[in-house]
């Protein structure tokens, strides 16, 4: 079983009520160089990023993977029925998940892709539906599909900085602009995710099964 762990900036994405702080460090794949992707094909099991924030009593989590891909006519998301995605939430600071959301994709007899999520905070059971559309649960909302890669990085500036020793970044130069990734977007009530805790630490994994 392969486990690919990727965080947004850190090993501990700690979200207090209405704010976010990023703590400590982690060993993880570079956005453009996950272990199975160096010199290889795009792989649905390779996580790009995990983003999480709160607003208006809603926790939004965005897991991106399967990229970056050059846009092409008729392009669809990268889905694999043999990959299990996990989003893990710790709400009491012990670095052990209190809530675990699992995401899987599958095809019907017509070849149409759908997605199922289990463990969503505030939901009594799984929710499922087609990709590329909003799926409404009792209190949760989910959207999955192809999106422009939100990760911002000036690769040229990074390389110039390494060579010259002088910071050479340009905040108007985005090496990932116009590239696509597949995304799972989840909205749940903050109260359901926090439970009896006060902070949220969130991380993601993939497993090929």
Tab-separated table of N, CA and C in Angstrom, residues 7-169:
chain	number	residue	atom	x	y	z
A	7	UNK	N	1.022	18.175	2.714
A	7	UNK	CA	0.400	19.243	3.472
A	7	UNK	C	0.563	20.567	2.741
A	8	UNK	N	-0.238	21.521	3.099
A	8	UNK	CA	-0.027	22.901	2.659
A	8	UNK	C	0.986	23.547	3.606
A	9	UNK	N	2.219	23.618	3.211
A	9	UNK	CA	3.302	24.301	3.899
A	9	UNK	C	3.843	23.591	5.126
A	10	UNK	N	3.113	22.675	5.732
A	10	UNK	CA	3.570	22.185	7.014
A	10	UNK	C	3.006	20.820	7.342
A	11	UNK	N	3.512	20.266	8.436
A	11	UNK	CA	2.983	18.997	8.929
A	11	UNK	C	1.724	19.207	9.750
A	12	UNK	N	1.478	20.407	10.229
A	12	UNK	CA	0.320	20.669	11.071
A	12	UNK	C	-0.439	21.881	10.610
A	13	UNK	N	-1.514	21.680	9.869
A	13	UNK	CA	-2.363	22.800	9.492
A	13	UNK	C	-3.347	23.010	10.634
A	14	UNK	N	-3.056	23.953	11.500
A	14	UNK	CA	-3.833	24.149	12.721
A	14	UNK	C	-4.769	25.324	12.536
A	15	UNK	N	-6.043	25.061	12.598
A	15	UNK	CA	-7.041	26.100	12.358
A	15	UNK	C	-7.808	26.359	13.639
A	16	UNK	N	-7.657	27.550	14.188
A	16	UNK	CA	-8.487	27.971	15.299
A	16	UNK	C	-9.748	28.610	14.725
A	17	UNK	N	-10.679	28.945	15.581
A	17	UNK	CA	-11.943	29.511	15.106
A	17	UNK	C	-11.692	30.781	14.306
A	18	UNK	N	-11.975	30.718	13.003
A	18	UNK	CA	-11.884	31.895	12.158
A	18	UNK	C	-10.485	32.296	11.750
A	19	UNK	N	-9.459	31.499	12.066
A	19	UNK	CA	-8.095	31.880	11.706
A	19	UNK	C	-7.291	30.635	11.379
A	20	UNK	N	-6.085	30.849	10.829
A	20	UNK	CA	-5.236	29.713	10.500
A	20	UNK	C	-3.802	30.023	10.865
A	21	UNK	N	-3.109	29.027	11.381
A	21	UNK	CA	-1.675	29.156	11.654
A	21	UNK	C	-1.009	27.883	11.197
A	22	UNK	N	0.176	27.996	10.605
A	22	UNK	CA	0.849	26.828	10.042
A	22	UNK	C	2.070	26.526	10.906
A	23	UNK	N	2.121	25.319	11.448
A	23	UNK	CA	3.137	24.989	12.432
A	23	UNK	C	4.007	23.824	11.968
A	24	UNK	N	5.271	23.836	12.348
A	24	UNK	CA	6.256	22.780	12.153
A	24	UNK	C	6.469	22.456	10.683
A	25	UNK	N	7.294	21.442	10.411
A	25	UNK	CA	7.664	21.125	9.038
A	25	UNK	C	7.440	19.646	8.762
A	26	UNK	N	7.437	19.315	7.471
A	26	UNK	CA	7.205	17.927	7.081
A	26	UNK	C	8.065	17.581	5.886
A	27	UNK	N	8.423	16.308	5.771
A	27	UNK	CA	9.069	15.810	4.571
A	27	UNK	C	7.980	15.340	3.634
A	28	UNK	N	7.878	15.957	2.464
A	28	UNK	CA	6.800	15.611	1.537
A	28	UNK	C	7.262	15.888	0.122
A	29	UNK	N	6.498	15.398	-0.840
A	29	UNK	CA	6.841	15.599	-2.236
A	29	UNK	C	6.695	17.055	-2.625
A	30	UNK	N	7.618	17.524	-3.468
A	30	UNK	CA	7.439	18.831	-4.071
A	30	UNK	C	6.186	18.805	-4.925
A	31	UNK	N	5.562	19.970	-5.072
A	31	UNK	CA	4.308	20.054	-5.819
A	31	UNK	C	4.423	19.431	-7.208
A	32	UNK	N	5.560	19.614	-7.849
A	32	UNK	CA	5.728	19.146	-9.231
A	32	UNK	C	6.462	17.822	-9.324
A	33	UNK	N	6.922	17.279	-8.188
A	33	UNK	CA	7.757	16.082	-8.238
A	33	UNK	C	7.361	15.021	-7.220
A	34	UNK	N	6.110	14.599	-7.181
A	34	UNK	CA	5.759	13.520	-6.269
A	34	UNK	C	6.495	12.241	-6.670
A	35	UNK	N	6.704	11.321	-5.730
A	35	UNK	CA	7.595	10.178	-5.967
A	35	UNK	C	7.278	9.376	-7.222
A	36	UNK	N	6.004	9.141	-7.494
A	36	UNK	CA	5.660	8.297	-8.640
A	36	UNK	C	5.593	9.069	-9.948
A	37	UNK	N	5.844	10.389	-9.905
A	37	UNK	CA	5.634	11.209	-11.082
A	37	UNK	C	6.914	11.693	-11.745
A	38	UNK	N	8.070	11.543	-11.090
A	38	UNK	CA	9.294	12.076	-11.661
A	38	UNK	C	9.603	11.323	-12.945
A	39	UNK	N	9.481	12.000	-14.056
A	39	UNK	CA	9.731	11.376	-15.337
A	39	UNK	C	8.644	10.423	-15.784
A	40	UNK	N	7.534	10.370	-15.050
A	40	UNK	CA	6.480	9.422	-15.380
A	40	UNK	C	5.188	10.103	-15.769
A	41	UNK	N	4.146	9.309	-15.888
A	41	UNK	CA	2.844	9.825	-16.277
A	41	UNK	C	2.116	10.409	-15.068
A	42	UNK	N	1.120	11.223	-15.352
A	42	UNK	CA	0.282	11.762	-14.278
A	42	UNK	C	-0.430	10.613	-13.579
A	43	UNK	N	-0.425	10.645	-12.259
A	43	UNK	CA	-0.941	9.555	-11.444
A	43	UNK	C	-1.994	10.105	-10.493
A	44	UNK	N	-3.158	9.479	-10.478
A	44	UNK	CA	-4.241	9.926	-9.597
A	44	UNK	C	-3.880	9.804	-8.129
A	45	UNK	N	-2.885	8.985	-7.792
A	45	UNK	CA	-2.507	8.792	-6.385
A	45	UNK	C	-1.551	9.855	-5.878
A	46	UNK	N	-1.090	10.741	-6.759
A	46	UNK	CA	-0.118	11.755	-6.353
A	46	UNK	C	-0.819	13.038	-5.926
A	47	UNK	N	-0.734	13.350	-4.631
A	47	UNK	CA	-1.340	14.557	-4.086
A	47	UNK	C	-0.533	15.768	-4.518
A	48	UNK	N	-1.226	16.822	-4.925
A	48	UNK	CA	-0.569	18.102	-5.191
A	48	UNK	C	-0.583	18.942	-3.919
A	49	UNK	N	-1.760	19.298	-3.414
A	49	UNK	CA	-1.859	20.143	-2.221
A	49	UNK	C	-3.139	19.855	-1.460
A	50	UNK	N	-3.121	20.256	-0.195
A	50	UNK	CA	-4.317	20.282	0.640
A	50	UNK	C	-4.466	21.682	1.200
A	51	UNK	N	-5.601	22.312	0.937
A	51	UNK	CA	-5.907	23.648	1.459
A	51	UNK	C	-7.088	23.522	2.416
A	52	UNK	N	-7.081	24.325	3.473
A	52	UNK	CA	-8.203	24.325	4.409
A	52	UNK	C	-8.342	25.708	5.025
A	53	UNK	N	-9.587	26.168	5.138
A	53	UNK	CA	-9.841	27.462	5.780
A	53	UNK	C	-11.276	27.483	6.297
A	54	UNK	N	-11.552	28.448	7.167
A	54	UNK	CA	-12.901	28.607	7.701
A	54	UNK	C	-13.445	29.973	7.325
A	55	UNK	N	-14.750	30.030	7.117
A	55	UNK	CA	-15.446	31.278	6.825
A	55	UNK	C	-16.928	31.076	7.064
A	56	UNK	N	-17.544	32.016	7.785
A	56	UNK	CA	-18.986	31.968	8.032
A	56	UNK	C	-19.430	30.615	8.573
A	57	UNK	N	-18.695	30.114	9.564
A	57	UNK	CA	-19.024	28.866	10.244
A	57	UNK	C	-18.918	27.630	9.347
A	58	UNK	N	-18.213	27.775	8.222
A	58	UNK	CA	-18.017	26.660	7.300
A	58	UNK	C	-16.531	26.351	7.173
A	59	UNK	N	-16.188	25.080	7.258
A	59	UNK	CA	-14.832	24.617	6.991
A	59	UNK	C	-14.777	24.134	5.554
A	60	UNK	N	-13.871	24.729	4.772
A	60	UNK	CA	-13.678	24.314	3.385
A	60	UNK	C	-12.331	23.618	3.267
A	61	UNK	N	-12.314	22.448	2.632
A	61	UNK	CA	-11.095	21.689	2.390
A	61	UNK	C	-11.009	21.377	0.904
A	62	UNK	N	-9.840	21.606	0.326
A	62	UNK	CA	-9.631	21.343	-1.095
A	62	UNK	C	-8.412	20.441	-1.231
A	63	UNK	N	-8.624	19.247	-1.729
A	63	UNK	CA	-7.546	18.303	-2.003
A	63	UNK	C	-7.335	18.256	-3.513
A	64	UNK	N	-6.103	18.541	-3.967
A	64	UNK	CA	-5.812	18.502	-5.395
A	64	UNK	C	-4.805	17.389	-5.669
A	65	UNK	N	-4.916	16.788	-6.855
A	65	UNK	CA	-4.066	15.647	-7.206
A	65	UNK	C	-4.108	15.466	-8.720
A	66	UNK	N	-3.304	14.524	-9.205
A	66	UNK	CA	-3.346	14.165	-10.618
A	66	UNK	C	-2.963	15.299	-11.546
A	67	UNK	N	-1.830	15.916	-11.352
A	67	UNK	CA	-1.411	17.021	-12.193
A	67	UNK	C	0.055	17.312	-11.978
A	68	UNK	N	0.544	18.431	-12.459
A	68	UNK	CA	-0.178	19.392	-13.308
A	68	UNK	C	-0.289	18.897	-14.741
A	69	UNK	N	-1.434	19.174	-15.362
A	69	UNK	CA	-1.699	18.718	-16.719
A	69	UNK	C	-1.867	19.907	-17.643
A	70	UNK	N	-1.327	19.794	-18.842
A	70	UNK	CA	-1.509	20.835	-19.854
A	70	UNK	C	-2.939	20.766	-20.380
A	71	UNK	N	-3.678	21.876	-20.379
A	71	UNK	CA	-5.068	21.842	-20.854
A	71	UNK	C	-5.173	21.314	-22.278
A	72	UNK	N	-6.231	20.555	-22.536
A	72	UNK	CA	-6.481	20.002	-23.866
A	72	UNK	C	-7.979	19.904	-24.076
A	73	UNK	N	-8.391	19.909	-25.311
A	73	UNK	CA	-9.815	19.819	-25.645
A	73	UNK	C	-10.401	18.523	-25.092
A	74	UNK	N	-11.555	18.636	-24.441
A	74	UNK	CA	-12.231	17.466	-23.913
A	74	UNK	C	-11.576	16.855	-22.685
A	75	UNK	N	-10.646	17.577	-22.075
A	75	UNK	CA	-9.928	17.042	-20.919
A	75	UNK	C	-10.858	16.842	-19.735
A	76	UNK	N	-10.650	15.740	-19.030
A	76	UNK	CA	-11.443	15.444	-17.833
A	76	UNK	C	-10.498	15.288	-16.660
A	77	UNK	N	-11.065	15.155	-15.483
A	77	UNK	CA	-10.261	14.922	-14.298
A	77	UNK	C	-9.568	13.577	-14.354
A	78	UNK	N	-8.588	13.409	-13.478
A	78	UNK	CA	-7.845	12.147	-13.384
A	78	UNK	C	-8.457	11.317	-12.266
A	79	UNK	N	-9.159	10.250	-12.640
A	79	UNK	CA	-9.856	9.422	-11.658
A	79	UNK	C	-9.337	7.993	-11.725
A	80	UNK	N	-9.293	7.333	-10.586
A	80	UNK	CA	-8.803	5.962	-10.511
A	80	UNK	C	-9.586	5.244	-9.424
A	81	UNK	N	-10.288	4.198	-9.798
A	81	UNK	CA	-11.113	3.468	-8.834
A	81	UNK	C	-10.279	2.717	-7.811
A	82	UNK	N	-8.983	2.584	-8.056
A	82	UNK	CA	-8.119	1.836	-7.141
A	82	UNK	C	-7.343	2.727	-6.185
A	83	UNK	N	-7.698	4.012	-6.128
A	83	UNK	CA	-7.033	4.945	-5.222
A	83	UNK	C	-8.022	5.387	-4.143
A	84	UNK	N	-7.585	5.321	-2.895
A	84	UNK	CA	-8.385	5.779	-1.765
A	84	UNK	C	-7.749	7.051	-1.217
A	85	UNK	N	-8.525	8.122	-1.160
A	85	UNK	CA	-8.059	9.407	-0.628
A	85	UNK	C	-8.563	9.554	0.800
A	86	UNK	N	-7.685	9.998	1.675
A	86	UNK	CA	-8.069	10.229	3.059
A	86	UNK	C	-7.791	11.663	3.466
A	87	UNK	N	-8.755	12.292	4.111
A	87	UNK	CA	-8.552	13.602	4.745
A	87	UNK	C	-8.792	13.394	6.233
A	88	UNK	N	-7.770	13.671	7.031
A	88	UNK	CA	-7.778	13.311	8.443
A	88	UNK	C	-7.795	14.578	9.293
A	89	UNK	N	-8.681	14.600	10.279
A	89	UNK	CA	-8.883	15.796	11.096
A	89	UNK	C	-8.672	15.446	12.567
A	90	UNK	N	-7.721	16.153	13.190
A	90	UNK	CA	-7.487	16.047	14.626
A	90	UNK	C	-8.058	17.299	15.278
A	91	UNK	N	-8.928	17.133	16.265
A	91	UNK	CA	-9.540	18.310	16.890
A	91	UNK	C	-9.162	18.489	18.358
A	92	UNK	N	-8.189	17.693	18.855
A	92	UNK	CA	-7.810	17.855	20.265
A	92	UNK	C	-6.301	17.967	20.484
A	93	UNK	N	-5.541	18.113	19.410
A	93	UNK	CA	-4.124	18.394	19.534
A	93	UNK	C	-3.219	17.220	19.823
A	94	UNK	N	-3.711	15.975	19.702
A	94	UNK	CA	-2.859	14.819	20.000
A	94	UNK	C	-2.257	14.201	18.743
A	95	UNK	N	-2.450	14.865	17.588
A	95	UNK	CA	-1.903	14.413	16.308
A	95	UNK	C	-2.434	13.051	15.874
A	96	UNK	N	-3.594	12.704	16.385
A	96	UNK	CA	-4.306	11.499	15.965
A	96	UNK	C	-5.673	11.922	15.439
A	97	UNK	N	-6.044	11.403	14.289
A	97	UNK	CA	-7.293	11.832	13.660
A	97	UNK	C	-8.502	11.432	14.497
A	98	UNK	N	-9.367	12.403	14.763
A	98	UNK	CA	-10.665	12.136	15.381
A	98	UNK	C	-11.740	11.911	14.328
A	99	UNK	N	-11.525	12.484	13.159
A	99	UNK	CA	-12.438	12.323	12.035
A	99	UNK	C	-11.627	11.941	10.807
A	100	UNK	N	-12.095	10.945	10.069
A	100	UNK	CA	-11.409	10.528	8.851
A	100	UNK	C	-12.411	10.463	7.710
A	101	UNK	N	-12.166	11.297	6.720
A	101	UNK	CA	-13.008	11.338	5.517
A	101	UNK	C	-12.311	10.521	4.438
A	102	UNK	N	-13.032	9.606	3.810
A	102	UNK	CA	-12.454	8.803	2.741
A	102	UNK	C	-13.227	9.034	1.443
A	103	UNK	N	-12.463	9.159	0.362
A	103	UNK	CA	-13.022	9.498	-0.944
A	103	UNK	C	-12.593	8.439	-1.948
A	104	UNK	N	-13.569	7.920	-2.734
A	104	UNK	CA	-13.243	6.983	-3.815
A	104	UNK	C	-14.066	7.320	-5.049
A	105	UNK	N	-13.478	7.052	-6.202
A	105	UNK	CA	-14.157	7.241	-7.482
A	105	UNK	C	-14.471	5.879	-8.086
A	106	UNK	N	-15.507	5.835	-8.917
A	106	UNK	CA	-15.878	4.599	-9.614
A	106	UNK	C	-16.652	4.958	-10.875
A	107	UNK	N	-16.722	4.002	-11.793
A	107	UNK	CA	-17.455	4.177	-13.046
A	107	UNK	C	-18.669	3.267	-13.083
A	108	UNK	N	-19.741	3.754	-13.746
A	108	UNK	CA	-20.900	2.889	-13.978
A	108	UNK	C	-20.731	2.156	-15.313
A	109	UNK	N	-21.768	1.423	-15.726
A	109	UNK	CA	-21.686	0.630	-16.954
A	109	UNK	C	-21.532	1.490	-18.200
A	110	UNK	N	-21.870	2.771	-18.106
A	110	UNK	CA	-21.742	3.686	-19.242
A	110	UNK	C	-20.386	4.384	-19.263
A	111	UNK	N	-19.549	4.060	-18.286
A	111	UNK	CA	-18.240	4.691	-18.221
A	111	UNK	C	-18.252	6.054	-17.562
A	112	UNK	N	-19.364	6.427	-16.943
A	112	UNK	CA	-19.464	7.729	-16.274
A	112	UNK	C	-18.883	7.629	-14.868
A	113	UNK	N	-18.090	8.643	-14.504
A	113	UNK	CA	-17.437	8.619	-13.211
A	113	UNK	C	-18.318	9.237	-12.123
A	114	UNK	N	-18.282	8.610	-10.957
A	114	UNK	CA	-18.940	9.150	-9.783
A	114	UNK	C	-17.991	9.092	-8.600
A	115	UNK	N	-18.402	9.726	-7.496
A	115	UNK	CA	-17.561	9.778	-6.313
A	115	UNK	C	-18.402	9.480	-5.080
A	116	UNK	N	-17.797	8.827	-4.091
A	116	UNK	CA	-18.456	8.573	-2.810
A	116	UNK	C	-17.540	9.026	-1.688
A	117	UNK	N	-18.124	9.686	-0.685
A	117	UNK	CA	-17.381	10.134	0.487
A	117	UNK	C	-18.039	9.573	1.733
A	118	UNK	N	-17.214	9.053	2.630
A	118	UNK	CA	-17.703	8.563	3.916
A	118	UNK	C	-16.955	9.300	5.019
A	119	UNK	N	-17.609	9.432	6.169
A	119	UNK	CA	-16.976	10.056	7.325
A	119	UNK	C	-17.050	11.566	7.363
A	120	UNK	N	-17.889	12.177	6.538
A	120	UNK	CA	-17.997	13.632	6.536
A	120	UNK	C	-18.607	14.121	7.851
A	121	UNK	N	-17.970	15.078	8.527
A	121	UNK	CA	-18.540	15.615	9.757
A	121	UNK	C	-19.943	16.163	9.523
A	122	UNK	N	-20.871	15.773	10.378
A	122	UNK	CA	-22.242	16.243	10.258
A	122	UNK	C	-23.133	15.380	9.399
A	123	UNK	N	-22.551	14.361	8.734
A	123	UNK	CA	-23.351	13.477	7.884
A	123	UNK	C	-23.510	12.118	8.558
A	124	UNK	N	-24.721	11.575	8.528
A	124	UNK	CA	-24.995	10.299	9.179
A	124	UNK	C	-24.451	9.115	8.385
A	125	UNK	N	-24.237	9.308	7.103
A	125	UNK	CA	-23.766	8.215	6.269
A	125	UNK	C	-23.041	8.740	5.054
A	126	UNK	N	-22.700	7.856	4.101
A	126	UNK	CA	-21.977	8.283	2.898
A	126	UNK	C	-22.842	9.207	2.040
A	127	UNK	N	-22.166	10.046	1.241
A	127	UNK	CA	-22.860	10.767	0.192
A	127	UNK	C	-22.122	10.484	-1.110
A	128	UNK	N	-22.861	10.478	-2.214
A	128	UNK	CA	-22.260	10.137	-3.495
A	128	UNK	C	-23.000	10.842	-4.611
A	129	UNK	N	-22.349	10.915	-5.766
A	129	UNK	CA	-22.956	11.554	-6.928
A	129	UNK	C	-21.950	11.630	-8.061
A	130	UNK	N	-22.343	12.224	-9.186
A	130	UNK	CA	-21.442	12.323	-10.331
A	130	UNK	C	-20.342	13.357	-10.110
A	131	UNK	N	-19.237	13.191	-10.822
A	131	UNK	CA	-18.174	14.194	-10.792
A	131	UNK	C	-18.617	15.410	-11.595
A	132	UNK	N	-17.871	16.509	-11.445
A	132	UNK	CA	-18.136	17.755	-12.162
A	132	UNK	C	-19.486	18.368	-11.814
A	133	UNK	N	-19.944	18.146	-10.611
A	133	UNK	CA	-21.192	18.751	-10.167
A	133	UNK	C	-21.234	18.811	-8.653
A	134	UNK	N	-22.085	19.672	-8.110
A	134	UNK	CA	-22.209	19.806	-6.659
A	134	UNK	C	-23.083	18.694	-6.104
A	135	UNK	N	-22.583	18.062	-5.046
A	135	UNK	CA	-23.330	17.011	-4.357
A	135	UNK	C	-23.697	17.548	-2.981
A	136	UNK	N	-24.977	17.545	-2.673
A	136	UNK	CA	-25.461	18.091	-1.407
A	136	UNK	C	-25.809	16.968	-0.444
A	137	UNK	N	-25.207	17.021	0.753
A	137	UNK	CA	-25.613	16.130	1.822
A	137	UNK	C	-26.583	16.855	2.733
A	138	UNK	N	-26.694	16.373	3.971
A	138	UNK	CA	-27.575	17.036	4.930
A	138	UNK	C	-27.035	18.417	5.287
A	139	UNK	N	-25.747	18.479	5.597
A	139	UNK	CA	-25.105	19.762	5.918
A	139	UNK	C	-23.841	19.987	5.102
A	140	UNK	N	-23.346	18.959	4.446
A	140	UNK	CA	-22.096	19.054	3.683
A	140	UNK	C	-22.377	19.304	2.202
A	141	UNK	N	-21.372	19.885	1.527
A	141	UNK	CA	-21.392	20.035	0.082
A	141	UNK	C	-20.070	19.540	-0.471
A	142	UNK	N	-20.121	18.885	-1.633
A	142	UNK	CA	-18.920	18.341	-2.252
A	142	UNK	C	-18.945	18.650	-3.738
A	143	UNK	N	-17.787	18.988	-4.268
A	143	UNK	CA	-17.626	19.144	-5.718
A	143	UNK	C	-16.315	18.489	-6.112
A	144	UNK	N	-16.304	17.740	-7.198
A	144	UNK	CA	-15.077	17.126	-7.690
A	144	UNK	C	-14.946	17.379	-9.188
A	145	UNK	N	-13.718	17.537	-9.655
A	145	UNK	CA	-13.524	17.720	-11.088
A	145	UNK	C	-12.218	18.420	-11.409
A	146	UNK	N	-12.087	18.803	-12.668
A	146	UNK	CA	-10.872	19.439	-13.169
A	146	UNK	C	-10.918	20.929	-12.897
A	147	UNK	N	-9.787	21.459	-12.419
A	147	UNK	CA	-9.696	22.884	-12.133
A	147	UNK	C	-8.282	23.387	-12.435
A	148	UNK	N	-8.183	24.702	-12.674
A	148	UNK	CA	-6.890	25.354	-12.820
A	148	UNK	C	-6.112	25.191	-11.514
A	149	UNK	N	-4.859	24.816	-11.619
A	149	UNK	CA	-4.040	24.565	-10.433
A	149	UNK	C	-3.905	25.856	-9.613
A	150	UNK	N	-4.363	25.875	-8.352
A	150	UNK	CA	-4.290	27.104	-7.555
A	150	UNK	C	-2.916	27.352	-6.949
A	151	UNK	N	-2.014	26.381	-7.035
A	151	UNK	CA	-0.692	26.538	-6.438
A	151	UNK	C	0.104	27.588	-7.200
A	152	UNK	N	0.712	28.533	-6.479
A	152	UNK	CA	1.500	29.608	-7.096
A	152	UNK	C	2.972	29.386	-6.785
A	153	UNK	N	3.808	29.402	-7.838
A	153	UNK	CA	5.245	29.253	-7.630
A	153	UNK	C	5.995	29.812	-8.826
A	154	UNK	N	7.033	30.577	-8.543
A	154	UNK	CA	7.893	31.134	-9.583
A	154	UNK	C	9.119	30.226	-9.709
A	155	UNK	N	9.042	29.232	-10.595
A	155	UNK	CA	10.129	28.272	-10.755
A	155	UNK	C	11.394	28.948	-11.287
A	156	UNK	N	11.242	29.864	-12.246
A	156	UNK	CA	12.410	30.560	-12.781
A	156	UNK	C	13.109	31.354	-11.684
A	157	UNK	N	12.316	32.056	-10.867
A	157	UNK	CA	12.898	32.813	-9.768
A	157	UNK	C	13.617	31.919	-8.770
A	158	UNK	N	13.061	30.753	-8.518
A	158	UNK	CA	13.690	29.794	-7.611
A	158	UNK	C	15.044	29.336	-8.158
A	159	UNK	N	15.054	28.986	-9.439
A	159	UNK	CA	16.305	28.522	-10.053
A	159	UNK	C	17.344	29.643	-10.114
A	160	UNK	N	16.896	30.870	-10.451
A	160	UNK	CA	17.820	32.012	-10.495
A	160	UNK	C	18.396	32.297	-9.112
A	161	UNK	N	17.561	32.142	-8.078
A	161	UNK	CA	18.018	32.386	-6.713
A	161	UNK	C	19.077	31.367	-6.307
A	162	UNK	N	18.854	30.095	-6.672
A	162	UNK	CA	19.832	29.060	-6.358
A	162	UNK	C	21.174	29.334	-7.032
A	163	UNK	N	21.118	29.797	-8.270
A	163	UNK	CA	22.347	30.011	-9.031
A	163	UNK	C	23.107	31.262	-8.584
A	164	UNK	N	22.364	32.322	-8.258
A	164	UNK	CA	23.018	33.600	-7.969
A	164	UNK	C	23.205	33.876	-6.487
A	165	UNK	N	22.396	33.220	-5.654
A	165	UNK	CA	22.436	33.518	-4.228
A	165	UNK	C	21.684	34.781	-3.862
A	166	UNK	N	21.044	35.410	-4.854
A	166	UNK	CA	20.259	36.622	-4.642
A	166	UNK	C	18.787	36.315	-4.897
A	167	UNK	N	17.925	36.751	-3.994
A	167	UNK	CA	16.494	36.505	-4.188
A	167	UNK	C	16.040	37.122	-5.500
A	168	UNK	N	15.439	36.282	-6.362
A	168	UNK	CA	15.086	36.725	-7.713
A	168	UNK	C	13.648	36.378	-8.066
A	169	UNK	N	12.789	36.333	-7.056
A	169	UNK	CA	11.398	35.958	-7.302
A	169	UNK	C	10.597	37.131	-7.855
